[in-house]
PDB file of N, CA and C in Angstrom:
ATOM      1  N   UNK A  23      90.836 106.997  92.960  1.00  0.00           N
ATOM      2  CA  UNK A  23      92.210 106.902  93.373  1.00  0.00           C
ATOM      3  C   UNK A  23      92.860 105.738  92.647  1.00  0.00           C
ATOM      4  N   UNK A  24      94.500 106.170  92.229  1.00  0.00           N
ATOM      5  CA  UNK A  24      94.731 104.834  91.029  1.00  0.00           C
ATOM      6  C   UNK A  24      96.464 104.757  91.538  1.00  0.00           C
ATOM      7  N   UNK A  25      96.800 104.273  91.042  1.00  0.00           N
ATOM      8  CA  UNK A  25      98.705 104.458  91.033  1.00  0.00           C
ATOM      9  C   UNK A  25      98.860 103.429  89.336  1.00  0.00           C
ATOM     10  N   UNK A  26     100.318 104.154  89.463  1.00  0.00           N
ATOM     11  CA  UNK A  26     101.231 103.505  88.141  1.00  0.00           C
ATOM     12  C   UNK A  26     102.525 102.643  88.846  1.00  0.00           C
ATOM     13  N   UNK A  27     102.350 101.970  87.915  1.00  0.00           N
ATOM     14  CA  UNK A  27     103.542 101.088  88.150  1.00  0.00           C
ATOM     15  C   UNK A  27     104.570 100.897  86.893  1.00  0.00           C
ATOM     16  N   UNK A  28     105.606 101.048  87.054  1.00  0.00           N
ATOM     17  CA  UNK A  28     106.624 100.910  86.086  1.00  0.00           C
ATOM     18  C   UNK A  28     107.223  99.278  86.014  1.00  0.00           C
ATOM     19  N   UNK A  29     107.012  98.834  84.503  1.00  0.00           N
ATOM     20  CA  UNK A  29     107.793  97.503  84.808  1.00  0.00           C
ATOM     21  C   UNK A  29     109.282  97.553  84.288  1.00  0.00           C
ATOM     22  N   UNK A  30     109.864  96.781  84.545  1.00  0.00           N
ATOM     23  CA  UNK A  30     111.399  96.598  84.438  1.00  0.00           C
ATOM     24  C   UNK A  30     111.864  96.471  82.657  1.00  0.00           C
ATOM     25  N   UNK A  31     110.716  96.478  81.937  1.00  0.00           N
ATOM     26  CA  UNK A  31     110.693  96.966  80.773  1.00  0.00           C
ATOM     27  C   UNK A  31     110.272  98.296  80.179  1.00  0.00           C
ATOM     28  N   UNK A  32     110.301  99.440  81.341  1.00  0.00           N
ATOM     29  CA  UNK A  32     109.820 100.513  81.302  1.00  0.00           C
ATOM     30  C   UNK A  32     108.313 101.141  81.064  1.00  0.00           C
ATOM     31  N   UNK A  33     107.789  99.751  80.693  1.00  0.00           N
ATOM     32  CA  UNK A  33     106.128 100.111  80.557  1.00  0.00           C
ATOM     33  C   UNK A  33     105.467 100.578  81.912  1.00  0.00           C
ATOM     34  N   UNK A  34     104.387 101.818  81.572  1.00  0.00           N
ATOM     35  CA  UNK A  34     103.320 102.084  82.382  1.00  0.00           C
ATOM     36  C   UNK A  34     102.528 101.129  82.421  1.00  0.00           C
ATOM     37  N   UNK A  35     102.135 100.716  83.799  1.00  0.00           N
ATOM     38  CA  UNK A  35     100.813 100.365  83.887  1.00  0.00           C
ATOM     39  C   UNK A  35      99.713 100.917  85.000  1.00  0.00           C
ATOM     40  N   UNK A  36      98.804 101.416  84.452  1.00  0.00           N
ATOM     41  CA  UNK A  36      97.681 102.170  85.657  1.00  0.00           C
ATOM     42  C   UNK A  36      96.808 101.516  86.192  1.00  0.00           C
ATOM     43  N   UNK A  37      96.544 101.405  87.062  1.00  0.00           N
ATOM     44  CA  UNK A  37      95.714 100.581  88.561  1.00  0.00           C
ATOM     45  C   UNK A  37      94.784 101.842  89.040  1.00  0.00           C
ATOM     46  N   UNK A  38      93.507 101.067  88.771  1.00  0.00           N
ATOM     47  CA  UNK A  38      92.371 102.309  89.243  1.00  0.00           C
ATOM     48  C   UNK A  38      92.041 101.332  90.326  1.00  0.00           C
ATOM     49  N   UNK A  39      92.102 101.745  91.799  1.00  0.00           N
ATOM     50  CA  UNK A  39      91.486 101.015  93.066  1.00  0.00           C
ATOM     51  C   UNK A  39      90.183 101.546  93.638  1.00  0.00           C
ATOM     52  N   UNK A  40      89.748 102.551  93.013  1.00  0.00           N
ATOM     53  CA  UNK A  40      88.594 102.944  93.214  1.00  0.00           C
ATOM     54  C   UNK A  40      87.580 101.835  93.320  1.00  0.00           C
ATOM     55  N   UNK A  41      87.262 100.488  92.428  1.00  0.00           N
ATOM     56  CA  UNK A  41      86.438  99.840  92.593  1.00  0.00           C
ATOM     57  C   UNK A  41      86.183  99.238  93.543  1.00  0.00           C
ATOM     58  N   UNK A  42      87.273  98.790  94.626  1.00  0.00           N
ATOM     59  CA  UNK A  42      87.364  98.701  95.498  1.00  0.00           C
ATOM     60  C   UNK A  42      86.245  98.711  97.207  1.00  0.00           C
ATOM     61  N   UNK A  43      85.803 100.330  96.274  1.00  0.00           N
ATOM     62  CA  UNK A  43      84.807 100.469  97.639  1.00  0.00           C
ATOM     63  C   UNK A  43      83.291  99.660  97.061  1.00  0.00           C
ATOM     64  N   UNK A  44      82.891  99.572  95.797  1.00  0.00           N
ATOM     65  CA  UNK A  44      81.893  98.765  95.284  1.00  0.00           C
ATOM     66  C   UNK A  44      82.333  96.528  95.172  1.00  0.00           C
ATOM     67  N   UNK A  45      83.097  96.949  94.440  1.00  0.00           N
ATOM     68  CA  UNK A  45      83.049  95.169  94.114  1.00  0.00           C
ATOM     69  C   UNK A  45      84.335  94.708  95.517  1.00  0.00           C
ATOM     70  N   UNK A  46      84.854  95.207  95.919  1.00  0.00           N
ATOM     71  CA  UNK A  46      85.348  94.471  97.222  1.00  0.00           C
ATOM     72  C   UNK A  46      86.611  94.326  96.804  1.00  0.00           C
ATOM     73  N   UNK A  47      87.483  93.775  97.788  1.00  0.00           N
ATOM     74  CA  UNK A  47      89.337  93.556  97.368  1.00  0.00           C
ATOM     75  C   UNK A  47      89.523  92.182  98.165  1.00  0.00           C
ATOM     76  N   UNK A  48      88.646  91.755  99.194  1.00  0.00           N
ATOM     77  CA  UNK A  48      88.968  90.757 100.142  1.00  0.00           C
ATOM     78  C   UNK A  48      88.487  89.350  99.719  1.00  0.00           C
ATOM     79  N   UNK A  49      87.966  89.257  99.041  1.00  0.00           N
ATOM     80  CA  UNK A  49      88.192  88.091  97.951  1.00  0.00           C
ATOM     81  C   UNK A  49      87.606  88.605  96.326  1.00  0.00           C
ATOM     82  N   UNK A  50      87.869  86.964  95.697  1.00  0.00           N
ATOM     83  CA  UNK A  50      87.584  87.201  94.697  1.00  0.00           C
ATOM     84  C   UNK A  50      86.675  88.325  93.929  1.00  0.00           C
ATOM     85  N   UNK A  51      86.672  88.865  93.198  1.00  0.00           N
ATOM     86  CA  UNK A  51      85.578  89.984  92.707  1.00  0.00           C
ATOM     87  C   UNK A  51      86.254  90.832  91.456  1.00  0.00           C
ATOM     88  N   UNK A  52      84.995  91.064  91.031  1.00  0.00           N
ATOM     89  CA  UNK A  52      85.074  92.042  89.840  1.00  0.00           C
ATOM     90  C   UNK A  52      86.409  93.063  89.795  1.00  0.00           C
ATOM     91  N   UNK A  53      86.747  93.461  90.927  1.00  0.00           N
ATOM     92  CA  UNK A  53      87.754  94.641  90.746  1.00  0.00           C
ATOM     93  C   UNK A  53      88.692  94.120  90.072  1.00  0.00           C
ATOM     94  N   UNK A  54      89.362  95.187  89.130  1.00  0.00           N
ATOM     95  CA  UNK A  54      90.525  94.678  88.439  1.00  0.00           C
ATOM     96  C   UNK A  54      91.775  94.611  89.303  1.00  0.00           C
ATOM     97  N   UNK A  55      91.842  95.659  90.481  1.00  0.00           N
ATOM     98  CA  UNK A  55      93.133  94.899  90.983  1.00  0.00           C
ATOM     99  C   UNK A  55      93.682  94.192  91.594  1.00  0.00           C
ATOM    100  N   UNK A  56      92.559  93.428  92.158  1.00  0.00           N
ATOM    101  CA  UNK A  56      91.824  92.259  93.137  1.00  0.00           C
ATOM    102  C   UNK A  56      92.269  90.732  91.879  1.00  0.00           C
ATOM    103  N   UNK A  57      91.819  91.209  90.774  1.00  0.00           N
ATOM    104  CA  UNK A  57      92.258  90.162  89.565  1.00  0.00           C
ATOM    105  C   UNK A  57      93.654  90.209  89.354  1.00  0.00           C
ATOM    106  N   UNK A  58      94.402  90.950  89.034  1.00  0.00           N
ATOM    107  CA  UNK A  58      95.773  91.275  89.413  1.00  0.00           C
ATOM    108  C   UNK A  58      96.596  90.450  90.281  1.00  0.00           C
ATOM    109  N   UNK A  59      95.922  90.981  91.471  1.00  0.00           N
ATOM    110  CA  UNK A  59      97.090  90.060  92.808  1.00  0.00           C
ATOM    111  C   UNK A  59      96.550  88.702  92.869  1.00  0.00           C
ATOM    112  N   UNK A  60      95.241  88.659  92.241  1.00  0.00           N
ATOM    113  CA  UNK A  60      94.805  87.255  92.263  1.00  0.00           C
ATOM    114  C   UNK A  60      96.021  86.095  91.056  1.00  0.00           C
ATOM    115  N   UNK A  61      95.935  86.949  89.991  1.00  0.00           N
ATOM    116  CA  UNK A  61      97.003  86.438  88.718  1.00  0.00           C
ATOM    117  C   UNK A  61      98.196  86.079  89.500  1.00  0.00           C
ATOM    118  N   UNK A  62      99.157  86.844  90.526  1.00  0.00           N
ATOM    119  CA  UNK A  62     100.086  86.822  90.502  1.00  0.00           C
ATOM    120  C   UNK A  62     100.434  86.089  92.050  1.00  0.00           C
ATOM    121  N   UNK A  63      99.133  85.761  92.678  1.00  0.00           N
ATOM    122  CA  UNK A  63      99.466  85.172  93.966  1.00  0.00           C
ATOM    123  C   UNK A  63      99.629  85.471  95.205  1.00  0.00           C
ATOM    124  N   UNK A  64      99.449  87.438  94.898  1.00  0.00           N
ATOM    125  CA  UNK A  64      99.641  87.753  96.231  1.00  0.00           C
ATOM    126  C   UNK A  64      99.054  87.840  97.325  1.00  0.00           C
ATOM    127  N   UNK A  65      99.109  87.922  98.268  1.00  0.00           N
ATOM    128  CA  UNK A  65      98.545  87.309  99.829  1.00  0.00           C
ATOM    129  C   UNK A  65      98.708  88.485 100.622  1.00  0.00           C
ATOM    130  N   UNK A  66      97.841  89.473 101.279  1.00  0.00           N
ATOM    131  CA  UNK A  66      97.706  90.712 102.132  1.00  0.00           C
ATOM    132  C   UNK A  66      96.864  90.089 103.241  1.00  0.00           C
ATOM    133  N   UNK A  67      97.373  90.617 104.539  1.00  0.00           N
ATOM    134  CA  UNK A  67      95.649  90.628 105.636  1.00  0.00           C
ATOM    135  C   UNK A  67      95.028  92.161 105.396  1.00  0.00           C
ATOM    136  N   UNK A  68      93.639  91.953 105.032  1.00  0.00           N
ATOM    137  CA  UNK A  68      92.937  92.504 104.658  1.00  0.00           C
ATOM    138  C   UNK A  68      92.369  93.278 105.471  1.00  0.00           C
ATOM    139  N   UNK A  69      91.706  94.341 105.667  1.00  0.00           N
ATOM    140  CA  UNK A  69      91.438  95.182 106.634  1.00  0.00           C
ATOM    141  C   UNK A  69      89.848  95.945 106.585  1.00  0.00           C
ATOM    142  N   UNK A  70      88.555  95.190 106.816  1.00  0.00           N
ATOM    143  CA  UNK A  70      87.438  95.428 105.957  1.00  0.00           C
ATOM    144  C   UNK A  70      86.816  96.830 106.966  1.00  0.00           C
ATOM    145  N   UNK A  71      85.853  97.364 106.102  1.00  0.00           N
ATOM    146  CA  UNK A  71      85.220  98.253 106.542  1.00  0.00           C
ATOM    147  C   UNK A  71      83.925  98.263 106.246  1.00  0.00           C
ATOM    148  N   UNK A  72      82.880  99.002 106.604  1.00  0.00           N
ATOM    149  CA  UNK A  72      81.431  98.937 106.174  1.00  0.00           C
ATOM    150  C   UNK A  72      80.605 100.173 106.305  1.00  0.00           C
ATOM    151  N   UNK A  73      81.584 101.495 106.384  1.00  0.00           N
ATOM    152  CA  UNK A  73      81.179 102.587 105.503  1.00  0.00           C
ATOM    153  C   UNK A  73      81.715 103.666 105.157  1.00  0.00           C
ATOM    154  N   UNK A  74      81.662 104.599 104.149  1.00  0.00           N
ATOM    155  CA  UNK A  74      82.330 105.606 104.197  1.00  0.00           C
ATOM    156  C   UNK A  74      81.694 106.874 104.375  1.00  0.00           C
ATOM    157  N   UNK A  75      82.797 107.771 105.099  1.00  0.00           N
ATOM    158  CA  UNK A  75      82.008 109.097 105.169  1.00  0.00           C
ATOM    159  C   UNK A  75      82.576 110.150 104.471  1.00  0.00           C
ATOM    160  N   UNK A  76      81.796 111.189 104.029  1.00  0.00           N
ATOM    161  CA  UNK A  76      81.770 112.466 103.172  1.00  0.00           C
ATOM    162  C   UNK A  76      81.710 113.516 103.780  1.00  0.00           C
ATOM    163  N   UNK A  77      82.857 114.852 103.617  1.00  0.00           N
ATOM    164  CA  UNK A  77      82.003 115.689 103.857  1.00  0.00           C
ATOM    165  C   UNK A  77      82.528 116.839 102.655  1.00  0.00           C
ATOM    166  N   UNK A  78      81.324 117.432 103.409  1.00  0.00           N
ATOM    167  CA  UNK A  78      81.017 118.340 101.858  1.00  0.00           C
ATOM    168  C   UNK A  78      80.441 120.127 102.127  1.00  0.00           C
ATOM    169  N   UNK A  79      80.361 120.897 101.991  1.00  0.00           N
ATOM    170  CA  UNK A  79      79.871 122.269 102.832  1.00  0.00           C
ATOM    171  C   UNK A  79      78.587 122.312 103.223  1.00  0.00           C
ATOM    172  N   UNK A  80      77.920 121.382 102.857  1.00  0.00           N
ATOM    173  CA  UNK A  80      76.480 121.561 103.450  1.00  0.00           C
ATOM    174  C   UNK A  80      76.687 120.542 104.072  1.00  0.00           C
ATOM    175  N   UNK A  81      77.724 119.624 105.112  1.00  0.00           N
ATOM    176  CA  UNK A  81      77.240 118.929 106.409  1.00  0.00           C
ATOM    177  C   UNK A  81      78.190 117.619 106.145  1.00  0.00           C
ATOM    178  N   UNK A  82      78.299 116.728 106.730  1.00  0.00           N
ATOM    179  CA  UNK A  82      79.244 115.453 106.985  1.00  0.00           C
ATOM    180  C   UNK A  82      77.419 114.009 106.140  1.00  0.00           C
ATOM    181  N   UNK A  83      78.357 113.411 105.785  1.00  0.00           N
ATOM    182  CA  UNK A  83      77.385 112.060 106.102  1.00  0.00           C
ATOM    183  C   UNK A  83      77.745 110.595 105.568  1.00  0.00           C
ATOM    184  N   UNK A  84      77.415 109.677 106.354  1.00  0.00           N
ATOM    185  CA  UNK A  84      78.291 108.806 106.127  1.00  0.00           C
ATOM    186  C   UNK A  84      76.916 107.611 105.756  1.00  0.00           C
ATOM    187  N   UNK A  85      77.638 106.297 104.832  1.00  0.00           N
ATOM    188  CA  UNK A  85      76.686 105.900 104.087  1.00  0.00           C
ATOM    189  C   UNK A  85      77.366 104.146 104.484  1.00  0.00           C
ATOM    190  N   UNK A  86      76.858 103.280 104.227  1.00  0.00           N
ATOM    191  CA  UNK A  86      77.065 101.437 104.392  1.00  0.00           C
ATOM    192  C   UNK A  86      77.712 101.528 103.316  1.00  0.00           C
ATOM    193  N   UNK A  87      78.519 100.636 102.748  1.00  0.00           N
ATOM    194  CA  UNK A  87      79.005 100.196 101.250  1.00  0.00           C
ATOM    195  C   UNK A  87      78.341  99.039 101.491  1.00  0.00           C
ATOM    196  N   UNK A  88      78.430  98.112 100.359  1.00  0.00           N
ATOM    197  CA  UNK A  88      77.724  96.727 100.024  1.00  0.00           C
ATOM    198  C   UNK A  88      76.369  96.954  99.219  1.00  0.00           C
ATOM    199  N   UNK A  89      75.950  95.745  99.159  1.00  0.00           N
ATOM    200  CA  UNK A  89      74.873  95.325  98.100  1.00  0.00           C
ATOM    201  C   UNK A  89      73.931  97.113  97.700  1.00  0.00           C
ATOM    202  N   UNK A  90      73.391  96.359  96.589  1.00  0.00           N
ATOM    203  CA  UNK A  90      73.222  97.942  96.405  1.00  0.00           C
ATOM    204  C   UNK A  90      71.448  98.281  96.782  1.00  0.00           C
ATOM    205  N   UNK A  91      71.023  96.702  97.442  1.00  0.00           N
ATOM    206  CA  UNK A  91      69.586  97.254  97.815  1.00  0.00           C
ATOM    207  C   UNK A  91      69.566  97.174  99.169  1.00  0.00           C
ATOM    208  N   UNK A  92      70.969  97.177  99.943  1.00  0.00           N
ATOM    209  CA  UNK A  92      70.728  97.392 101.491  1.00  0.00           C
ATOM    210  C   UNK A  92      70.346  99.302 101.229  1.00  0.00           C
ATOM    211  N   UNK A  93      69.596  99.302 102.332  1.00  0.00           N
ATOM    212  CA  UNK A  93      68.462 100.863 102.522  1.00  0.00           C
ATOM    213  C   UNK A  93      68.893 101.881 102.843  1.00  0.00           C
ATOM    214  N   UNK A  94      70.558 101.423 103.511  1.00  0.00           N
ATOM    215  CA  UNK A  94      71.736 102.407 103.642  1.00  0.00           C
ATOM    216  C   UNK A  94      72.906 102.416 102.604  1.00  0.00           C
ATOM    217  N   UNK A  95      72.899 101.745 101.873  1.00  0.00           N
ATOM    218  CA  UNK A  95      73.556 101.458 100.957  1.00  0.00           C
ATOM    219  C   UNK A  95      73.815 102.728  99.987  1.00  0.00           C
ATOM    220  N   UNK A  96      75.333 102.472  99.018  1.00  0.00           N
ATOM    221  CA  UNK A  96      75.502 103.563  98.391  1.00  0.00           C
ATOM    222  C   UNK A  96      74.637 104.326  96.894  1.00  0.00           C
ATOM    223  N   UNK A  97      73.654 103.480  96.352  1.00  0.00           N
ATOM    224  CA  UNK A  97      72.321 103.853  95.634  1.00  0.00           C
ATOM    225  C   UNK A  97      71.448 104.816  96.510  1.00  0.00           C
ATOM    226  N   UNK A  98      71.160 103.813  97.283  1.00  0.00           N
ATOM    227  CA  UNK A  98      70.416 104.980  98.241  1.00  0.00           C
ATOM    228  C   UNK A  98      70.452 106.151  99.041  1.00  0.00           C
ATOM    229  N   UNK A  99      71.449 106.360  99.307  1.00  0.00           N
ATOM    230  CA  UNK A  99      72.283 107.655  99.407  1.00  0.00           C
ATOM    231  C   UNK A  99      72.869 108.569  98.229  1.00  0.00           C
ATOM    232  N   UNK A 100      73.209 108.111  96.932  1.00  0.00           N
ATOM    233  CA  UNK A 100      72.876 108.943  95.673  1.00  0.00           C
ATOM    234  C   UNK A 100      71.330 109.313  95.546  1.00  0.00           C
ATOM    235  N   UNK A 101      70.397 108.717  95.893  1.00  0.00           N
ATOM    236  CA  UNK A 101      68.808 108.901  95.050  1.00  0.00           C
ATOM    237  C   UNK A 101      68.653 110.469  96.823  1.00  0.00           C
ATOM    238  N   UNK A 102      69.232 109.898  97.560  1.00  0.00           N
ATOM    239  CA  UNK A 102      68.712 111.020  98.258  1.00  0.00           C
ATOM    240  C   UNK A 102      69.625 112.327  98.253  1.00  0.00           C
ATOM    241  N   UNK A 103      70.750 112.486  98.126  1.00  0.00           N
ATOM    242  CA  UNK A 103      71.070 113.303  98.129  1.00  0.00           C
ATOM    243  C   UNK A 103      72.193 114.056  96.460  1.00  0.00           C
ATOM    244  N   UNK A 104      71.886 113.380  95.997  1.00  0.00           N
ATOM    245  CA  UNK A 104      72.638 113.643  94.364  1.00  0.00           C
ATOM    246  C   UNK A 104      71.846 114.455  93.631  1.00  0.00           C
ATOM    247  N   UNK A 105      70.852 115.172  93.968  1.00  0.00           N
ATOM    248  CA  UNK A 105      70.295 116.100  93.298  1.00  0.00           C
ATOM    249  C   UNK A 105      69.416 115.578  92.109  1.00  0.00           C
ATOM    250  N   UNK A 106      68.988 116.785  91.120  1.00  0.00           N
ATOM    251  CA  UNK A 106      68.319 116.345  90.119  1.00  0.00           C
ATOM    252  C   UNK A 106      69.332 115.587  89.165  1.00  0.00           C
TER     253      UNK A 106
END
């Protein structure tokens, strides 16, 4: 999931927030648009969560986000269910 933003010089610019659910938005971190509002100062209350759920035709299931060697974590839920 991404959005565009138009600047007042008519340039596109695209924002992928997808990283979001891996490197985090609530502080500092890798995500680029987390670097962004960091550049420019902006200040949100943040609203955290700690997992997401899927569903899909063979059944619902929901997984931890964070580190990637917690045992619920989102690695470990690809190795089990992502197929060959």
């Amino acid at each position: 999931h991404g959005f565009d933003i138009k600047s007042k010089k008519g340039e596109i610019f695209k924002f992928d927030a997808g990283p979001s659910l891996w490197a985090g938005m609530s502080q500092p971190s890798t995500n680029p648009l987390r670097q962004v509002m960091d550049a420019v100062g902006a200040e949100v209350e943040w609203k955290n969560y700690d997992g997401w759920g899927v569903h899909f035709p063979e059944g619902y299931f929901k997984f931890n986000v964070g580190p990637s060697d917690d045992p619920d974590g989102f690695e470990s839920v690809l190795k089990k269910f992502g197929g060959p």
